[in-house]
XYZ file of C-alpha atoms in Angstrom:
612
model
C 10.372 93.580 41.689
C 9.545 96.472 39.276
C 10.086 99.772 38.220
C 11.516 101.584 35.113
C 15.089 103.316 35.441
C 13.314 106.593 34.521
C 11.272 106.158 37.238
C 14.188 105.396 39.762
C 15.653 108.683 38.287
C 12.294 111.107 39.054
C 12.080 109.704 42.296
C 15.626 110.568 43.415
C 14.968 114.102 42.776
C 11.351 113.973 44.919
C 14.011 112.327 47.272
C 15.631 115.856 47.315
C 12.895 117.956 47.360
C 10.768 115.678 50.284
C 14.277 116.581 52.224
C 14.485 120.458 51.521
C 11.289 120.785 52.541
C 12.123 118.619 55.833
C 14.406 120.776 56.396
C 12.021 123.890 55.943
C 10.199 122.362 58.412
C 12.759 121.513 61.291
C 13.841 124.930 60.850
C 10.148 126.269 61.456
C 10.074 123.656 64.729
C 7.209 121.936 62.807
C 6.809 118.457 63.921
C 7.562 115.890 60.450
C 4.672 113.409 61.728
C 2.521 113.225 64.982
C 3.386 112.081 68.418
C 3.553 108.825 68.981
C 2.594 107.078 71.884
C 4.830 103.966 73.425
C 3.444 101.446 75.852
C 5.271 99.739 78.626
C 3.164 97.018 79.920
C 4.696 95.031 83.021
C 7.991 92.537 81.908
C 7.233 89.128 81.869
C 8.917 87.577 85.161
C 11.737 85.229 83.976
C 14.239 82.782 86.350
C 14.631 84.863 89.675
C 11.704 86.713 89.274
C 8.446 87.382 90.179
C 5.127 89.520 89.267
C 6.062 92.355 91.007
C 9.574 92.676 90.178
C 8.335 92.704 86.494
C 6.030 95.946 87.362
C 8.975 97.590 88.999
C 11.488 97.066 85.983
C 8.599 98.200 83.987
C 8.166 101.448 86.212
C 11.671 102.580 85.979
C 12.345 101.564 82.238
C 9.494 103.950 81.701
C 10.436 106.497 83.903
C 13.705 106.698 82.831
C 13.123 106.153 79.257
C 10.579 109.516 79.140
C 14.016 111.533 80.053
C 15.702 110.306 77.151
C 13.054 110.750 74.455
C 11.985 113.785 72.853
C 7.817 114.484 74.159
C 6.737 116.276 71.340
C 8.055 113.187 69.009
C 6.862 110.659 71.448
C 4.114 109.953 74.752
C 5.179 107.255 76.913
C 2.272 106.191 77.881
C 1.814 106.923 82.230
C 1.989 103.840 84.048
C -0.453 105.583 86.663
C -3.166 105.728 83.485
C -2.297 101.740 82.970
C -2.610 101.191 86.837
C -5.741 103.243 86.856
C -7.102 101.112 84.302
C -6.885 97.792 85.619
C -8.424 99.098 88.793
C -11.367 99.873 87.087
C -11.367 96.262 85.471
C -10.560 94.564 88.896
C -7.300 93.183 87.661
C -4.332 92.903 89.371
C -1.460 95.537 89.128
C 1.200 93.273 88.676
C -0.631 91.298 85.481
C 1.050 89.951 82.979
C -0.166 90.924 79.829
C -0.850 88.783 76.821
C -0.502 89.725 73.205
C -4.445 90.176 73.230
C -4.590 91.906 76.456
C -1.760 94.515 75.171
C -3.429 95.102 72.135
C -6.838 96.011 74.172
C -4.890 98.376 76.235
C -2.787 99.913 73.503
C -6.377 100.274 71.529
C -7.717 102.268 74.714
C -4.453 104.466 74.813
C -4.283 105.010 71.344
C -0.557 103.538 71.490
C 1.062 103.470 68.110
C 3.877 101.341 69.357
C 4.726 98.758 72.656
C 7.429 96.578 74.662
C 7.338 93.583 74.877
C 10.500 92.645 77.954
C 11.103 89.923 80.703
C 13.359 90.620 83.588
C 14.826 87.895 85.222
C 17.482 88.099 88.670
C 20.212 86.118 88.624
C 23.255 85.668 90.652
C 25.331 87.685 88.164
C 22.180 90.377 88.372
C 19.039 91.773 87.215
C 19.068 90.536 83.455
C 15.889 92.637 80.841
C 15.614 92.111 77.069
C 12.963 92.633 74.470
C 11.182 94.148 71.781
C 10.186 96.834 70.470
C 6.726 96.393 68.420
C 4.725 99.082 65.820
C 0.986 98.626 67.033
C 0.417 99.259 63.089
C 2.023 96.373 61.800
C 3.092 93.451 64.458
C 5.943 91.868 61.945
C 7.697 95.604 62.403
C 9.552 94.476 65.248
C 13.140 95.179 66.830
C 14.523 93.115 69.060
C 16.419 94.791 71.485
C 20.273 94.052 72.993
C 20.125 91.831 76.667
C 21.237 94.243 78.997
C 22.647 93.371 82.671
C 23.842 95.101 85.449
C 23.975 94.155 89.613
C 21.144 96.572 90.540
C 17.950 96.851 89.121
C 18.175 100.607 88.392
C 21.584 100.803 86.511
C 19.438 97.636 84.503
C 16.682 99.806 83.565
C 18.992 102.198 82.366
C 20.577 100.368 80.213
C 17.468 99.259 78.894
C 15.952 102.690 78.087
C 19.459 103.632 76.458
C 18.259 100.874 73.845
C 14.944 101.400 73.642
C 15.361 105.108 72.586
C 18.184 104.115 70.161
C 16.747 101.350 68.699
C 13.586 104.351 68.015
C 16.262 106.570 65.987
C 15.191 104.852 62.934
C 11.583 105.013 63.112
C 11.092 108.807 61.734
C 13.131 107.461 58.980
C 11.476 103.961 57.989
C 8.126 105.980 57.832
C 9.292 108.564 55.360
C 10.147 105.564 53.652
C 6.894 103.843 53.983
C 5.204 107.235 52.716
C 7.341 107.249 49.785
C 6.567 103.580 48.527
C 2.848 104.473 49.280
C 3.369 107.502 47.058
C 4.923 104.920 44.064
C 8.912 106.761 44.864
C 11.391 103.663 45.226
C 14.422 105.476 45.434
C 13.719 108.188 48.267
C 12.026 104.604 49.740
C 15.205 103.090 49.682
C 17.182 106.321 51.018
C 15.228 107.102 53.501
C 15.218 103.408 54.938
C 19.145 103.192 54.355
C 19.586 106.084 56.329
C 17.331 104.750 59.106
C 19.854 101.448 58.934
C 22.733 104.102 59.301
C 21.482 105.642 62.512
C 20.508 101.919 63.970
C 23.025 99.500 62.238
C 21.423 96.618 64.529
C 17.749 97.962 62.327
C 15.364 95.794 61.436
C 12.314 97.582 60.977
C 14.118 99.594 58.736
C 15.331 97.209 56.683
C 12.365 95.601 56.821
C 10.989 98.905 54.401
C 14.213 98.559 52.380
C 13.011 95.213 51.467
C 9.593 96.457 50.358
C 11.272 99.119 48.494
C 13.923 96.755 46.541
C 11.045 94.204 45.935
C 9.337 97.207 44.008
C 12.825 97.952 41.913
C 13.908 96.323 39.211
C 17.682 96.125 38.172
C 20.269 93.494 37.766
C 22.048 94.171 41.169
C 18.584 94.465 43.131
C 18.125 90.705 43.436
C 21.983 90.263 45.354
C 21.010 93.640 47.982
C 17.476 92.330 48.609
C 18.998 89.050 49.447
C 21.609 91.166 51.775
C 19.118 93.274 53.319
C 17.038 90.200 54.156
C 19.673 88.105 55.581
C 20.740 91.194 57.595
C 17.375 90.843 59.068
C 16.933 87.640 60.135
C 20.183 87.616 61.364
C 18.643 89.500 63.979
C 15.408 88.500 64.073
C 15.115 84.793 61.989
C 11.616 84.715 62.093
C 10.772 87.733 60.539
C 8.291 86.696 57.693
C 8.923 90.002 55.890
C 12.845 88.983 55.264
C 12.115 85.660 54.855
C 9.394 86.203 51.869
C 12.373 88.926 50.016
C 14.658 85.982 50.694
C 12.586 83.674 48.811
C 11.810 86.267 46.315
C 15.519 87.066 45.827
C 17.015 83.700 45.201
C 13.555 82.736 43.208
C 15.304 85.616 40.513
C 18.860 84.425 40.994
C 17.508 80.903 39.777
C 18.912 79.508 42.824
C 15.345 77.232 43.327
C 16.757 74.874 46.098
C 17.605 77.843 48.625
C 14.329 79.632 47.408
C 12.478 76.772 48.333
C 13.967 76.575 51.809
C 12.990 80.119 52.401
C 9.691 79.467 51.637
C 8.926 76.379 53.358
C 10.456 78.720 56.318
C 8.076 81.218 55.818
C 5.233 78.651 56.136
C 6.632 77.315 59.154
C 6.088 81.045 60.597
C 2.154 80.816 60.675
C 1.231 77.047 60.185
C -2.509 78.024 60.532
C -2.892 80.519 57.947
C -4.478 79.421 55.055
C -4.214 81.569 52.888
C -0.023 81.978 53.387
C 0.243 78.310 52.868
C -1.965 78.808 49.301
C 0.467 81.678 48.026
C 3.796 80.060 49.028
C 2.526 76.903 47.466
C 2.002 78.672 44.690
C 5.570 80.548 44.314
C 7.201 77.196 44.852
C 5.258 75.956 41.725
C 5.791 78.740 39.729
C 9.312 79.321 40.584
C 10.392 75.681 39.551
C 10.154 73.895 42.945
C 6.498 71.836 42.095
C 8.562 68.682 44.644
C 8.645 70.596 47.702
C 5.543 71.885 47.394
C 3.907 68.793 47.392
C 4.413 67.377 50.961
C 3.063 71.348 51.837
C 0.068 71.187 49.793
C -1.022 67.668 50.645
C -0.122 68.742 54.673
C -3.016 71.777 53.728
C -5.674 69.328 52.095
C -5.541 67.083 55.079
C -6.225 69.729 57.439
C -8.556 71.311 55.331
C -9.983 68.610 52.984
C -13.242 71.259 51.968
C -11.308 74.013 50.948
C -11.735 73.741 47.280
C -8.696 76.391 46.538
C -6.290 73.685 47.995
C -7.678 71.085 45.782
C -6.931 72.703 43.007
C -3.578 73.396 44.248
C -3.084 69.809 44.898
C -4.283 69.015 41.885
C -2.081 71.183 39.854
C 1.268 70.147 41.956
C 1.128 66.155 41.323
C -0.209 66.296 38.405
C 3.011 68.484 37.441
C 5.320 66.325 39.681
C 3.567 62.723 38.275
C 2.637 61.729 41.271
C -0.203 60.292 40.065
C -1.684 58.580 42.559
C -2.148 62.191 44.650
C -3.299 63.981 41.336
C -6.035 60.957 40.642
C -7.120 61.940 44.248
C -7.283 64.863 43.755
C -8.750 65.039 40.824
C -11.755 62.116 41.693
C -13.002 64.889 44.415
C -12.805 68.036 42.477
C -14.922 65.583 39.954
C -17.295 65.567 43.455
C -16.956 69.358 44.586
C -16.114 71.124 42.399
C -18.697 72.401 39.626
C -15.999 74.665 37.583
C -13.691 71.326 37.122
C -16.509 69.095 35.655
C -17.199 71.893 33.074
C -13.857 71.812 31.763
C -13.210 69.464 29.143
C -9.217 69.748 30.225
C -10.232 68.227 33.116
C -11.140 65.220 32.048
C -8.604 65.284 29.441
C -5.720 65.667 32.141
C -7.732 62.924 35.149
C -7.753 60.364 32.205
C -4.219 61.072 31.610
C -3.415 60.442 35.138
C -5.356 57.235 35.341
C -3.130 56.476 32.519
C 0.019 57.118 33.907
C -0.774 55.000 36.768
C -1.367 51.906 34.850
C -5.351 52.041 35.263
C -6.337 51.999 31.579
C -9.745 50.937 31.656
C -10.373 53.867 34.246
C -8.584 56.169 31.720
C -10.599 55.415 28.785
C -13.759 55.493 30.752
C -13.519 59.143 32.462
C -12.163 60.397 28.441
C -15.262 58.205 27.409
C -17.380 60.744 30.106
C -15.403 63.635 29.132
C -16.039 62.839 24.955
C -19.740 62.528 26.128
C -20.477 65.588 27.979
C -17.889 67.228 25.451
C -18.966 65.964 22.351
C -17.169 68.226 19.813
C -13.947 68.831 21.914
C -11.774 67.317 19.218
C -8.836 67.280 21.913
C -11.097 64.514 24.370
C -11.597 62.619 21.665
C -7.918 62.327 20.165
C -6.724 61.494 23.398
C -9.442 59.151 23.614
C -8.604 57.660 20.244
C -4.706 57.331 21.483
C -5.711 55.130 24.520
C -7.611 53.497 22.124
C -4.851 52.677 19.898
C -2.707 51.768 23.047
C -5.399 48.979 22.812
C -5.044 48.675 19.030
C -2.697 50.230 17.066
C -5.209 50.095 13.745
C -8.183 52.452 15.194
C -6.427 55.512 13.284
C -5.827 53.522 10.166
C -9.031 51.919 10.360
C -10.765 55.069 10.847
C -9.232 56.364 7.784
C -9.825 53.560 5.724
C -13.700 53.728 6.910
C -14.093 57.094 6.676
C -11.177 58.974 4.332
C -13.591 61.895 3.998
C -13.347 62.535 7.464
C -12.180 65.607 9.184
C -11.777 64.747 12.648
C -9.900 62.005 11.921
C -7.847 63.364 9.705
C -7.132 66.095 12.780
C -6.280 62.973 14.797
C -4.182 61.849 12.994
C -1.984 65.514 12.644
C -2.342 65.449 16.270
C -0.501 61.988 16.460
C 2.246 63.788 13.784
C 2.507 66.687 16.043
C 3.050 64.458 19.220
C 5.895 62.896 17.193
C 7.260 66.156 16.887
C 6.788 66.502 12.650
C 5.317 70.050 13.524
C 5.261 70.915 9.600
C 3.539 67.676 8.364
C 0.872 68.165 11.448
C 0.287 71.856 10.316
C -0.029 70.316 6.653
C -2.854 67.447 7.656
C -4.414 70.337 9.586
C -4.868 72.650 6.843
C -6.556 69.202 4.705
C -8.741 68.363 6.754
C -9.923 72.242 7.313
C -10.330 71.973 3.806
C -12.809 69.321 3.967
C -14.444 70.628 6.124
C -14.322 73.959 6.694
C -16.654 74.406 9.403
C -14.613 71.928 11.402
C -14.722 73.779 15.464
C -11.704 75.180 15.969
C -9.726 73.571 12.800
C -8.799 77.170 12.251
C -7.583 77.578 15.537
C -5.397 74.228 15.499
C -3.784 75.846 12.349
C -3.067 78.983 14.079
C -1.797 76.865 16.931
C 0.725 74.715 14.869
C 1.663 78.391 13.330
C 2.506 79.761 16.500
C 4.811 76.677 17.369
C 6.620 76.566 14.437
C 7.671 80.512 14.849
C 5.158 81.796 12.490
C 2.932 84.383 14.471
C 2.168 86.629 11.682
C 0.921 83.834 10.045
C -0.959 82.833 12.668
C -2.590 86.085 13.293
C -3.652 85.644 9.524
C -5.224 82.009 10.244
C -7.288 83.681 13.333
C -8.727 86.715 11.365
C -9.962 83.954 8.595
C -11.343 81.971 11.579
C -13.382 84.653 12.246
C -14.450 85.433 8.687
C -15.838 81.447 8.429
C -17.830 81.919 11.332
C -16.022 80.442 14.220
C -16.580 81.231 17.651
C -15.919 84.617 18.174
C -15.394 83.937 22.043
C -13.052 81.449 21.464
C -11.109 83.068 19.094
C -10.414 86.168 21.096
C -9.670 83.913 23.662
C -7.189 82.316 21.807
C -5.657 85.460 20.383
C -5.565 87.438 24.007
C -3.584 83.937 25.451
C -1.195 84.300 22.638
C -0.364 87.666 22.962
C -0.624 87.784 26.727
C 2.618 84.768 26.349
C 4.198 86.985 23.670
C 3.610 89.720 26.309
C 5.381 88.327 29.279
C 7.932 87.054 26.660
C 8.335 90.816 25.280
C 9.011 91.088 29.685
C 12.440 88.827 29.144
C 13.607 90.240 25.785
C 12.595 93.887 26.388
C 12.533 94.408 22.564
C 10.022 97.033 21.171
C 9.409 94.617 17.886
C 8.552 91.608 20.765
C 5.930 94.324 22.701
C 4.536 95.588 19.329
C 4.083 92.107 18.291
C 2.399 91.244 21.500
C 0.072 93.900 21.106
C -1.134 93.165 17.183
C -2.287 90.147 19.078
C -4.169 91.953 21.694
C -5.627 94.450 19.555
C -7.024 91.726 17.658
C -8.498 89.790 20.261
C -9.728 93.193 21.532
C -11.642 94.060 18.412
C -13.487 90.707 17.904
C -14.303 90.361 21.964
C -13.730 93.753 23.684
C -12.976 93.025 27.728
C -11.433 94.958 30.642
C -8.398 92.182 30.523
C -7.573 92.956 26.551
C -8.142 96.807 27.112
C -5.976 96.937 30.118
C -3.155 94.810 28.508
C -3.607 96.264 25.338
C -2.334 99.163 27.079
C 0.225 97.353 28.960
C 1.763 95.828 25.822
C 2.175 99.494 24.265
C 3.288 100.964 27.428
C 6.154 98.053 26.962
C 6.417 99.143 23.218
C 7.266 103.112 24.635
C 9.804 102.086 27.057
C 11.706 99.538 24.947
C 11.586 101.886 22.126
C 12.604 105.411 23.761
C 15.746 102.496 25.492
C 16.577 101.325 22.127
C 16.950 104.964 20.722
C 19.375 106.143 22.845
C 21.939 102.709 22.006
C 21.302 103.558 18.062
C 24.094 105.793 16.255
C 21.659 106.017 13.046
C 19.403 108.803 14.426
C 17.231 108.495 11.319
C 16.154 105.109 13.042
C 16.189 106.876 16.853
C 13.811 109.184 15.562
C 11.396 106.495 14.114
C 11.477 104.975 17.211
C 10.705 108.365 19.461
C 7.584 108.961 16.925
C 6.257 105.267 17.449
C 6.854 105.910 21.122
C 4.923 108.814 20.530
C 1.679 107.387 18.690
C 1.705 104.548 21.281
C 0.868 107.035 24.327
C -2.486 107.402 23.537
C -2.866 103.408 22.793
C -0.990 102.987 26.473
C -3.089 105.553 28.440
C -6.363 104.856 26.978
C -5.941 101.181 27.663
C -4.422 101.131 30.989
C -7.079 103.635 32.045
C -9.797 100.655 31.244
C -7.805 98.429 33.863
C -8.139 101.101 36.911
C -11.167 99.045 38.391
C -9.962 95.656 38.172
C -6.437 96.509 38.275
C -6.292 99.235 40.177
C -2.947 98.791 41.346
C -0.748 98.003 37.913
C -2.588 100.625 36.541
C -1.618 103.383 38.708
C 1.718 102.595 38.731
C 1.938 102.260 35.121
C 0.278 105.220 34.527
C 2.056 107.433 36.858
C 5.581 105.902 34.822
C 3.735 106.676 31.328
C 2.900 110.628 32.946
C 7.039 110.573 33.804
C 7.937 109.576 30.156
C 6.373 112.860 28.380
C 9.691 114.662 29.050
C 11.922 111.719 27.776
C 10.044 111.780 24.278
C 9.994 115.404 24.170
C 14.239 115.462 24.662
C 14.040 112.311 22.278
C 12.193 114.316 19.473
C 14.563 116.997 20.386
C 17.193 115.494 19.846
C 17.033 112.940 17.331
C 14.269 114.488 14.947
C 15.415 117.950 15.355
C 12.164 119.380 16.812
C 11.524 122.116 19.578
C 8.871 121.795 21.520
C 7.524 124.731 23.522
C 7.500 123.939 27.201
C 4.188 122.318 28.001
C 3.169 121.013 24.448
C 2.030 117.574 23.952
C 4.520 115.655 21.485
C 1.796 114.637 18.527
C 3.183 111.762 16.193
């Protein structure tokens, strides 16, 4: 969920404008959006009834339903023309359709929605119920009220009488759709509340209003989008739209264990997609809930033990949840398939840690013995090496310093034994000796820079990685370094939503940028100062020192530039956070004009740029 208040604010007045000209338009007897056309394929025969009974409730529903619709808004589609067709194809004229068969037919007729009914005859009377499906999207469904009456005809009235109310929110729910595909959440979310109002039993609808408050932020949107979803599945439970802004809702109201029941829900709604399973996997490990995804991801990997992907997946669950026994078999046939795995030294860092765990030492020392091998200078392999080593006996550190008290490495192993003990200030202190014996030492700088970060001390860090560069060390791997760091000070920047946080992010970024230029430390470069404009122009108008809201309008100011530039490098790869930023940064130019205006005391003609 996500979206700037300022945003929310520009869209409610396209909101007004998309209805005065709506209103133009009625008034003109222009038609909002083309027909549409409706199919009514035969009902499906239930208890009482047969094949042709379910041709002649779908006969009069249609008949009577095309007097109760308007025909410029909507076709329903001539039974004749669906007769005419299965002539031609030899097939019955009381068939029963399947899904596929429907969709064939609705292709042919260029049908843009269809019902799905059964009619059944009873001793009580002629019972028909149903849905209503958009051809576009098959999860757009509304189920429709069970109607009854004693004769067939008073039935099929009934029936139409829902069919074209349950359509009143349609016109509606697509202005809504066009308004989230234009980037405007709150005409979105108008225009699908007011197609709720004229259906209250909506779900197609709501199901846009749950798009819409998935792409809003706000500290109440969480509780509606966990309303509006509920509302849904009320009516229809296995709507996998509702269910995934369920899931979504309670993931941001911390409430894990319900989350995680909505998502193992939505799985349950389309066992045999692949893909589905990988992403809810996912937001169950992301969102805290690492247990239940384990019985889902293992369930995957046995049905598809080649899929790579899932591997990985598996892999990353136990070896999060300890189950080590899963994670070590996991992680023995990545070792087999999977090239990217066996080039990462983490890899065999983390497997040897899992043979560990599960009391198989010798295996443990002998994959970190393979990983030290292929890894040679990977000074993490090797100190977790050494520590198995020691669990063996306790002198190989001591030894090893007696031997060799000139040593570097060693004397990195041994502040990585401090920092494991938590002494975070005596680990950054060996770190910074044994750099100074050897200052070539790969990636001492970067352990320095690492402890520096931990203990709280990112400017100081920044410091160790520009030194880093100027002894030679890998350029790549510092920039790498420095663009993880400030992409975590980033996201944290996300939680606090202080400018200081952003503009700390983005020295960070910038740095990383100018040793290793990429699309990634462009693009978030921008990001980052994008957060920096939107904090700051916030904070200013909470400040009663207007000196300070002034400062903080101007840096807003020279960080447009910074914020455009870079998000404009991100419009191939990340096409879609980079439109939507940008379009917010465009709707901010008036908000630092007022800000200039009113807390620095400058006019600026309509139209002018604000310059720093």
């Amino acid at each position: 969920m996500r979206a700037a208040a300022v945003g929310i604010g520009l869209s409610l007045a396209f909101a007004f404008v998309g209805r005065d000209a709506q209103a133009q338009q009625e008034k003109k007897g222009v038609l909002e959006f083309t027909q549409q056309g409706l199919l009514i394929v035969n009902f499906v025969p239930g208890p009482g009834a047969d094949v042709r009974l379910g041709r002649r409730a779908a006969d009069g529903v249609r008949s009577r339903l095309g007097k109760l619709v308007n025909k410029r808004e909507v076709d329903v589609i001539d039974g004749g023309m669906v007769r005419e067709q299965l002539d031609r194809a030899g097939m019955p004229r009381d068939t029963t359709f399947s899904l596929s068969d429907i969709h064939a037919i609705g292709t042919f007729f260029r049908a843009d929605e269809y019902l799905l009914a059964s009619v059944a005859n009873t001793s009580s009377g002629y019972r028909l119920s149903g849905e209503l499906v958009l051809v576009r999207n098959e999860h757009l469904r509304q189920p429709l009220p069970e109607v009854s009456a004693l004769k067939l005809d008073s039935a099929e009235q009934l029936f139409a009488k829902e069919i074209a109310a349950s359509r009143t929110q349609l016109v509606p729910e697509r202005r809504c759709e066009n308004s989230l595909r234009d980037g405007h959440g709150a005409p979105a979310i108008a225009n699908a509340r007011a197609g709720v109002a004229a259906y209250p039993q909506s779900t197609i609808a709501r199901t846009c209003l749950v798009w819409a408050l998935l792409q809003t932020s706000g500290p109440e949107i969480p509780a509606e989008l966990l309303s509006v979803s509920r509302a849904v599945l009320a009516i229809d439970s296995t709507n996998p739209h509702a269910i995934e802004g369920a899931a979504t809702a309670l993931d941001s109201l911390r409430r894990r264990n319900e989350a995680a029941d909505m998502w193992l829900r939505l799985a349950s709604t389309d066992t045999a997609n692949v893909d589905l399973g990988l992403r809810i996997s996912n937001a169950l490990f992301e969102g805290g809930n690492s247990k239940r995804a384990e019985p889902l991801i293992i369930g995957l990997v046995d049905a598809h033990p080649e899929d790579v992907r899932l591997m990985e997946q598996k892999w990353h669950i136990t070896y999060e949840n300890k189950s080590w026994t899963r994670a070590i078999e996991a992680g023995e046939a990545l070792l087999v398939s999977d090239s990217a795995a066996r080039a990462d030294s983490a890899f065999y860092l983390r497997l040897g840690t899992a043979y560990h765990e599960a009391n198989r030492p010798f295996k443990a020392i002998e994959m970190l013995s393979r990983g030290v091998s292929l890894f040679p200078r990977d000074p993490r392999l090797y100190s977790l090496y050494a520590q198995f080593v020691r669990a063996e006996a306790d002198t190989v550190i001591p030894r090893g310093l007696a031997l060799f008290p000139q040593s570097s490495s060693l004397l990195a192993l041994n502040a990585k034994e401090l920092r494991a003990r938590g002494k975070l200030a005596e680990s950054l202190d060996a770190s910074k000796r044994a750099l100074a014996m050897d200052s070539t030492m790969e990636q001492g700088q970067l352990m320095v820079a690492q402890l520096e970060m931990e203990l709280g001390r990112p400017d100081s860090a920044l410091a160790t990685l520009r030194r880093a560069i100027a002894t030679g060390e890998d350029s790549s791997l510092v920039a790498q370094f420095a663009l993880s760091k400030g992409n975590g000070l980033y996201r944290a920047a996300n939680g606090t939503k202080a400018s200081a946080d952003f503009a700390l992010a983005l020295r960070f970024i910038t740095f990383a940028d100018t040793v290793r230029s990429t699309e990634q430390s462009r693009f978030l470069g921008g990001a980052a100062a994008f957060g920096v404009i939107q904090s700051a122009l916030t904070e200013a108008t909470k400040l009663k020192d207007k000196a300070e809201s002034c400062r903080l309008v101007r840096f807003s100011t020279e960080m447009m530039p910074v914020a455009r530039t870079g998000l404009h490098a991100g419009e191939q790869s990340f096409a879609e956070a980079a439109k939507e930023s940008l379009e917010y940064l465009d709707q901010l130019d008036p908000y630092l004009r007022q800000g200039r205006s009113a807390y620095c005391g400058e006019s600026l003609p309509h139209g002018a740029t604000p310059s720093p």
